[in-house]
C-alpha cells in the first residue's frame, strides 16, 4: 500500500489548494453545484469568519505520490459543545478519491487533533455553525444539488459504513415541492381563520426596515429561538447575525421574504431565493469571472430559473399550532406563481421533525435527497 501523507494547511496558498480540490474532484459531474470560491475562502479564514469567536479549526490535506487525494476540516465549536454538554470535534469539507486508506487517514487526523484538545468524540460532516453545510449525501445522487448543501459521490457513505466505528447520528431529508397553479384550499382556509381569530398578518419588508431598522437582525434572532433545539445548533452571535444579514438580506428579492406579525411583533419568517444551481454550473470553478457574473445576474434580477430554494423558515413555538406557517406558504406560493417558478426545493429537515415534514402534505412533494451525520466516540 502506498503511503498517505497528511499535511496541515499553514498559509493562504495552501488554503486555496484545499478549496480548489473540490472543483477538480467533481469536474464534469452533471449534478454537483460549485460553491462560490470566494465564499469558501472567507468561511475558512479566521480573519473573515465571525464563527471563529466560538470555534477553532485546522485543515488537513492528503497526498499520495505528491498528488493531492483528499481534504478535511477539523472544527471545535465551543458554544455548541457547552449547549449539548459534549466534547466533540467536527469534521467537514470532507472530500477524497475512492480509496479507503485516504478517507481513513483524513478522519484519523481530525480525531488525533480533537483528542489533543481534550475532545472525546468526532461527528460530521458539520460546519462551524448551523447555517453552514451539514451532512453527507446518502440518497439522491442523481438530483441537481444546490449551493447550500453538500454533494458527494456515492462511495462516500460506503467508506463510512466500512469504518464500522462510525454510526448514524442524524438524518436530514430535503423535499422537491411542485408549485401549485392555485393556492391549496386548505392553506387559504387556515390563512383566513388565522387572520380573523388571532390577528396575525403577513408583512413584506422594505430594504430600509431590514437593514436600517433592525428587522434583518430580528429575523436571525428569531432563528436562534426557533432552531435552538435542533441537532448541533449553536446560538448565533451579533457578529454572526450581521454577516448573515450582509450576505443574504442585502441582495435578496424582498418579494421572496415573508414576515408574520402579531401586532408589531415578528413571530415568523420565510426566506427564499431563486435557485442559482444552474447558473453556478456555468461559472469557472465558482468564480464570477469571466462570465459567471452574467449567469448569476440573470437569476438574481430576472429569475431565469424554474427552481426556488426554501432557505429558512421559522415560527415561534407558541404560534405553530395557530397556523402561522400557512400564512407564510400562502404568501410565498403567490409570489412563486408570479415568477413562474415550477419547483421549490427545501433545505435539510431532520427526519425526526414530524411537525415540519407534515407541512408538505397539502402539496405535491417528493423526497429528493437525504443527508446523514455520523458520530464516533473515542
Coordinates of C-alpha atoms in Angstrom, one line a residue:
X1 CA 0.0 0.0 0.0
X2 CA 1.4 3.4 -1.0
X3 CA 1.9 5.8 1.9
X4 CA -0.7 8.5 2.5
X5 CA 0.9 11.8 3.7
X6 CA -1.3 14.2 5.7
X7 CA -0.3 17.8 5.6
X8 CA -1.8 20.6 7.6
X9 CA -2.8 23.9 5.8
X10 CA -0.5 26.6 7.1
X11 CA -0.8 29.5 4.7
X12 CA -3.1 31.2 2.2
X13 CA -1.6 29.4 -0.8
X14 CA -2.3 26.0 0.7
X15 CA -5.8 27.1 1.7
X16 CA -6.6 27.9 -1.9
X17 CA -5.3 24.4 -2.8
X18 CA -7.6 23.0 -0.1
X19 CA -10.6 24.7 -1.6
X20 CA -9.7 24.0 -5.2
X21 CA -9.6 20.3 -4.6
X22 CA -13.4 20.0 -4.6
X23 CA -13.7 21.6 -8.1
X24 CA -11.1 19.3 -9.5
X25 CA -12.6 16.2 -8.0
X26 CA -16.1 16.9 -9.3
X27 CA -15.2 18.4 -12.7
X28 CA -17.7 17.1 -15.3
X29 CA -20.3 15.9 -12.8
X30 CA -23.8 16.8 -14.0
X31 CA -25.3 17.1 -10.6
X32 CA -22.8 18.9 -8.5
X33 CA -23.2 22.7 -8.0
X34 CA -19.9 24.6 -7.5
X35 CA -19.7 26.7 -4.3
X36 CA -18.6 30.3 -4.6
X37 CA -14.8 30.2 -4.4
X38 CA -14.5 33.5 -2.5
X39 CA -17.2 32.5 0.0
X40 CA -15.4 29.2 0.7
X41 CA -12.2 31.0 1.3
X42 CA -13.8 33.6 3.6
X43 CA -15.6 30.9 5.6
X44 CA -12.4 29.0 6.3
X45 CA -10.4 32.1 7.2
X46 CA -10.3 33.1 10.9
X47 CA -9.9 36.8 10.0
X48 CA -13.1 36.7 7.8
X49 CA -15.5 34.4 9.5
X50 CA -17.0 35.6 12.8
X51 CA -17.7 32.0 13.8
X52 CA -14.1 31.8 15.0
X53 CA -15.1 33.8 18.1
X54 CA -16.5 30.5 19.3
X55 CA -14.7 28.0 17.1
X56 CA -11.2 26.8 16.3
X57 CA -10.2 24.8 13.2
X58 CA -7.4 23.0 11.4
X59 CA -7.4 21.9 7.8
X60 CA -5.7 18.8 6.5
X61 CA -4.8 17.6 3.0
X62 CA -4.0 14.1 2.0
X63 CA -1.2 13.4 -0.6
X64 CA -0.1 10.2 -2.3
X65 CA 3.0 10.2 -4.6
X66 CA 3.0 14.0 -4.4
X67 CA -0.6 14.3 -5.7
X68 CA -3.5 15.7 -3.5
X69 CA -6.1 13.0 -3.0
X70 CA -8.3 14.3 -0.2
X71 CA -9.1 17.1 2.3
X72 CA -10.9 17.6 5.6
X73 CA -11.6 20.4 8.1
X74 CA -11.4 19.7 11.8
X75 CA -13.6 22.1 13.9
X76 CA -14.3 22.6 17.5
X77 CA -17.4 24.7 18.3
X78 CA -17.1 25.5 22.0
X79 CA -20.5 27.2 22.2
X80 CA -22.2 24.1 20.7
X81 CA -20.3 21.8 23.0
X82 CA -21.5 23.8 26.0
X83 CA -25.1 23.7 24.7
X84 CA -25.1 20.0 24.2
X85 CA -22.8 19.1 27.1
X86 CA -20.2 17.2 25.0
X87 CA -16.6 17.3 23.9
X88 CA -16.9 17.0 20.2
X89 CA -14.7 17.7 17.3
X90 CA -16.5 18.2 14.0
X91 CA -15.3 17.1 10.6
X92 CA -16.4 19.0 7.4
X93 CA -15.2 19.9 3.9
X94 CA -14.6 16.1 3.7
X95 CA -13.7 15.1 0.2
X96 CA -11.5 12.3 -1.2
X97 CA -10.8 9.9 -4.0
X98 CA -12.3 6.4 -3.8
X99 CA -9.6 4.9 -1.6
X100 CA -10.5 3.8 1.9
X101 CA -6.9 4.5 3.1
X102 CA -7.3 8.1 2.2
X103 CA -10.7 8.7 3.9
X104 CA -9.5 6.8 7.0
X105 CA -6.3 8.8 7.2
X106 CA -8.1 12.1 7.0
X107 CA -10.6 11.3 9.7
X108 CA -7.8 10.0 11.9
X109 CA -6.1 13.4 11.6
X110 CA -9.3 15.0 12.8
X111 CA -9.6 12.6 15.7
X112 CA -5.9 13.0 16.7
X113 CA -6.2 16.8 16.7
X114 CA -9.5 16.6 18.6
X115 CA -8.0 14.3 21.2
X116 CA -5.1 16.7 21.7
X117 CA -7.7 19.3 22.5
X118 CA -9.5 17.2 25.1
X119 CA -12.3 16.0 22.8
X120 CA -13.9 12.6 23.3
X121 CA -16.0 12.2 20.1
X122 CA -16.0 13.1 16.4
X123 CA -19.1 13.9 14.4
X124 CA -19.9 15.2 10.9
X125 CA -20.0 16.3 8.3
X126 CA -20.7 19.6 10.0
X127 CA -19.7 23.2 9.6
X128 CA -18.8 25.9 12.0
X129 CA -22.5 26.8 12.6
X130 CA -25.9 25.5 11.6
X131 CA -26.2 27.7 8.6
X132 CA -23.1 26.0 7.1
X133 CA -23.5 22.9 5.0
X134 CA -24.3 19.7 7.1
X135 CA -24.5 16.0 6.4
X136 CA -23.2 13.6 3.8
X137 CA -25.4 12.8 0.8
X138 CA -26.6 9.2 1.1
X139 CA -29.6 9.3 -1.3
X140 CA -30.3 11.5 -4.3
X141 CA -27.0 11.3 -6.2
X142 CA -28.9 11.8 -9.5
X143 CA -30.6 15.1 -8.3
X144 CA -29.3 18.5 -9.1
X145 CA -27.6 19.9 -6.0
X146 CA -27.8 23.4 -4.6
X147 CA -25.3 26.0 -3.3
X148 CA -26.4 25.4 0.3
X149 CA -25.9 21.6 0.7
X150 CA -23.1 19.1 0.4
X151 CA -22.9 17.0 -2.7
X152 CA -20.7 13.9 -2.8
X153 CA -20.1 10.7 -4.7
X154 CA -22.0 7.5 -3.7
X155 CA -18.8 5.9 -2.5
X156 CA -18.5 8.4 0.4
X157 CA -21.2 6.7 2.6
X158 CA -19.8 3.3 1.6
X159 CA -16.5 4.4 3.2
X160 CA -18.3 5.4 6.4
X161 CA -20.0 2.1 6.5
X162 CA -16.7 0.3 6.2
X163 CA -15.4 2.3 9.2
X164 CA -17.7 0.4 11.5
X165 CA -17.0 2.6 14.5
X166 CA -18.9 5.5 12.9
X167 CA -22.6 5.3 13.5
X168 CA -25.6 7.3 12.1
X169 CA -26.2 10.2 14.4
X170 CA -28.8 12.2 12.4
X171 CA -30.5 12.3 9.0
X172 CA -31.9 15.3 7.1
X173 CA -34.5 15.0 4.3
X174 CA -35.0 17.5 1.5
X175 CA -38.2 17.8 -0.5
X176 CA -38.9 18.8 -4.0
X177 CA -42.3 20.6 -3.9
X178 CA -44.4 21.4 -7.0
X179 CA -45.5 25.0 -7.1
X180 CA -49.3 24.7 -7.5
X181 CA -51.3 26.6 -10.1
X182 CA -53.6 27.8 -7.3
X183 CA -53.0 28.1 -3.6
X184 CA -54.4 24.9 -2.0
X185 CA -57.8 25.4 -0.4
X186 CA -56.5 24.1 2.9
X187 CA -53.9 26.9 3.1
X188 CA -56.5 29.5 2.1
X189 CA -58.9 28.4 4.8
X190 CA -56.3 28.3 7.5
X191 CA -54.9 31.6 6.4
X192 CA -58.3 33.3 6.7
X193 CA -59.0 31.7 10.0
X194 CA -55.6 32.7 11.5
X195 CA -56.1 36.3 10.4
X196 CA -59.6 36.6 11.9
X197 CA -59.0 34.6 15.1
X198 CA -55.5 35.6 16.1
X199 CA -55.0 38.8 14.2
X200 CA -51.8 37.6 12.6
X201 CA -50.7 39.2 9.3
X202 CA -48.2 39.0 6.5
X203 CA -45.6 41.7 6.3
X204 CA -43.4 42.4 3.3
X205 CA -40.3 44.2 4.4
X206 CA -38.6 47.2 2.8
X207 CA -34.8 47.2 2.5
X208 CA -34.7 50.1 5.0
X209 CA -36.6 48.1 7.5
X210 CA -34.3 45.1 7.2
X211 CA -31.0 46.9 7.1
X212 CA -31.5 50.2 9.0
X213 CA -34.4 49.5 11.3
X214 CA -33.1 46.1 12.5
X215 CA -35.7 43.7 11.1
X216 CA -33.0 41.7 9.4
X217 CA -31.3 41.1 12.8
X218 CA -34.7 40.3 14.2
X219 CA -35.1 37.5 11.6
X220 CA -32.0 35.8 12.7
X221 CA -32.6 36.4 16.4
X222 CA -35.9 34.6 15.8
X223 CA -33.9 31.8 14.2
X224 CA -31.9 31.5 17.4
X225 CA -35.2 30.8 19.2
X226 CA -36.9 28.6 16.7
X227 CA -33.8 26.4 15.9
X228 CA -32.3 26.2 19.5
X229 CA -33.3 22.5 20.0
X230 CA -32.3 21.3 16.6
X231 CA -29.3 18.9 16.1
X232 CA -26.0 20.5 16.7
X233 CA -27.3 24.1 16.8
X234 CA -25.3 26.9 18.5
X235 CA -26.7 30.3 19.1
X236 CA -25.8 33.0 16.6
X237 CA -23.8 35.9 18.0
X238 CA -24.3 39.5 17.0
X239 CA -21.3 39.3 14.6
X240 CA -22.6 36.2 13.0
X241 CA -26.0 37.7 12.5
X242 CA -24.5 40.8 11.0
X243 CA -22.6 38.6 8.5
X244 CA -25.8 36.7 7.6
X245 CA -27.7 40.0 7.0
X246 CA -24.9 41.3 4.8
X247 CA -24.5 38.0 2.8
X248 CA -28.2 37.3 2.2
X249 CA -30.6 40.1 3.2
X250 CA -28.8 42.9 1.3
X251 CA -29.1 41.1 -2.0
X252 CA -32.4 39.3 -1.5
X253 CA -35.5 39.8 -3.6
X254 CA -37.7 41.1 -0.9
X255 CA -40.9 39.7 -2.5
X256 CA -39.4 36.3 -1.6
X257 CA -39.0 37.1 2.1
X258 CA -42.2 36.9 4.2
X259 CA -42.6 38.1 7.8
X260 CA -45.5 37.2 10.0
X261 CA -46.5 39.8 12.6
X262 CA -48.7 39.7 15.7
X263 CA -49.3 43.4 16.1
X264 CA -45.8 44.9 15.9
X265 CA -44.1 41.7 17.0
X266 CA -42.3 39.5 14.4
X267 CA -43.3 35.9 15.2
X268 CA -42.4 34.0 12.0
X269 CA -40.5 34.3 8.7
X270 CA -39.7 32.6 5.4
X271 CA -36.5 33.4 3.4
X272 CA -36.3 32.0 -0.1
X273 CA -34.0 32.7 -3.1
X274 CA -34.3 31.8 -6.8
X275 CA -32.1 28.8 -7.4
X276 CA -28.5 29.6 -8.5
X277 CA -27.7 26.0 -9.2
X278 CA -27.8 26.0 -13.0
X279 CA -26.1 29.4 -13.1
X280 CA -23.3 28.3 -10.8
X281 CA -22.6 25.3 -13.0
X282 CA -21.7 27.8 -15.7
X283 CA -19.1 29.6 -13.6
X284 CA -15.4 29.0 -13.7
X285 CA -15.0 26.8 -10.6
X286 CA -17.3 29.1 -8.5
X287 CA -15.7 32.3 -9.7
X288 CA -17.6 35.2 -11.2
X289 CA -15.0 35.9 -13.9
X290 CA -15.0 35.9 -16.8
X291 CA -18.8 35.3 -17.5
X292 CA -20.1 33.7 -14.3
X293 CA -21.5 37.1 -13.1
X294 CA -23.8 37.3 -16.1
X295 CA -25.5 34.0 -15.4
X296 CA -25.9 34.8 -11.7
X297 CA -27.3 38.2 -12.5
X298 CA -30.0 36.7 -14.8
X299 CA -31.2 34.7 -11.9
X300 CA -30.9 37.4 -9.2
X301 CA -32.6 40.2 -11.2
X302 CA -34.8 38.3 -13.7
X303 CA -35.4 35.0 -12.1
X304 CA -34.3 32.9 -15.1
X305 CA -34.7 29.6 -13.4
X306 CA -37.6 27.1 -12.8
X307 CA -36.4 26.5 -9.3
X308 CA -36.6 28.4 -6.0
X309 CA -34.8 27.4 -2.8
X310 CA -36.6 27.5 0.5
X311 CA -33.6 28.5 2.7
X312 CA -35.0 29.3 6.1
X313 CA -38.5 29.1 7.7
X314 CA -39.1 29.7 11.4
X315 CA -42.1 30.3 13.6
X316 CA -42.1 30.9 17.3
X317 CA -43.2 27.7 19.1
X318 CA -46.3 29.2 20.7
X319 CA -47.6 30.2 17.2
X320 CA -47.1 27.0 15.3
X321 CA -50.3 25.4 16.5
X322 CA -52.1 28.6 15.5
X323 CA -51.3 28.0 11.8
X324 CA -48.8 30.8 11.3
X325 CA -46.9 28.6 8.8
X326 CA -49.9 28.6 6.5
X327 CA -49.6 32.4 6.2
X328 CA -46.0 32.1 5.1
X329 CA -46.8 29.5 2.4
X330 CA -49.9 31.3 1.2
X331 CA -47.9 34.4 0.6
X332 CA -44.8 32.7 -0.9
X333 CA -46.8 30.5 -3.3
X334 CA -48.4 33.5 -4.8
X335 CA -45.0 35.1 -5.5
X336 CA -43.6 31.8 -6.8
X337 CA -46.5 31.7 -9.3
X338 CA -45.9 35.3 -10.4
X339 CA -42.2 34.5 -11.0
X340 CA -43.2 31.3 -12.9
X341 CA -41.1 29.0 -10.6
X342 CA -42.1 25.4 -11.2
X343 CA -40.5 23.6 -8.2
X344 CA -39.4 24.7 -4.7
X345 CA -36.5 22.8 -3.1
X346 CA -36.5 22.7 0.7
X347 CA -33.4 22.9 2.8
X348 CA -32.4 20.0 5.0
X349 CA -35.1 19.0 7.5
X350 CA -34.5 16.5 10.4
X351 CA -36.2 13.2 9.6
X352 CA -37.5 13.2 13.2
X353 CA -39.1 16.6 12.9
X354 CA -42.6 15.3 12.1
X355 CA -44.1 18.8 12.5
X356 CA -42.0 20.3 9.8
X357 CA -42.3 17.3 7.4
X358 CA -46.1 17.2 7.8
X359 CA -46.5 20.7 6.4
X360 CA -45.9 19.4 2.9
X361 CA -48.9 17.1 3.0
X362 CA -51.2 19.5 1.2
X363 CA -48.8 20.0 -1.7
X364 CA -47.3 17.7 -4.3
X365 CA -44.0 17.0 -2.5
X366 CA -41.5 14.2 -3.0
X367 CA -38.3 13.4 -1.1
X368 CA -35.3 14.2 -3.4
X369 CA -32.3 13.9 -1.1
X370 CA -31.1 12.6 2.2
X371 CA -28.0 13.7 4.2
X372 CA -26.5 11.9 7.2
X373 CA -24.3 12.9 10.0
X374 CA -22.1 10.3 11.6
X375 CA -20.6 10.1 15.1
X376 CA -17.9 8.1 16.8
X377 CA -16.7 8.1 20.4
X378 CA -13.0 7.6 21.2

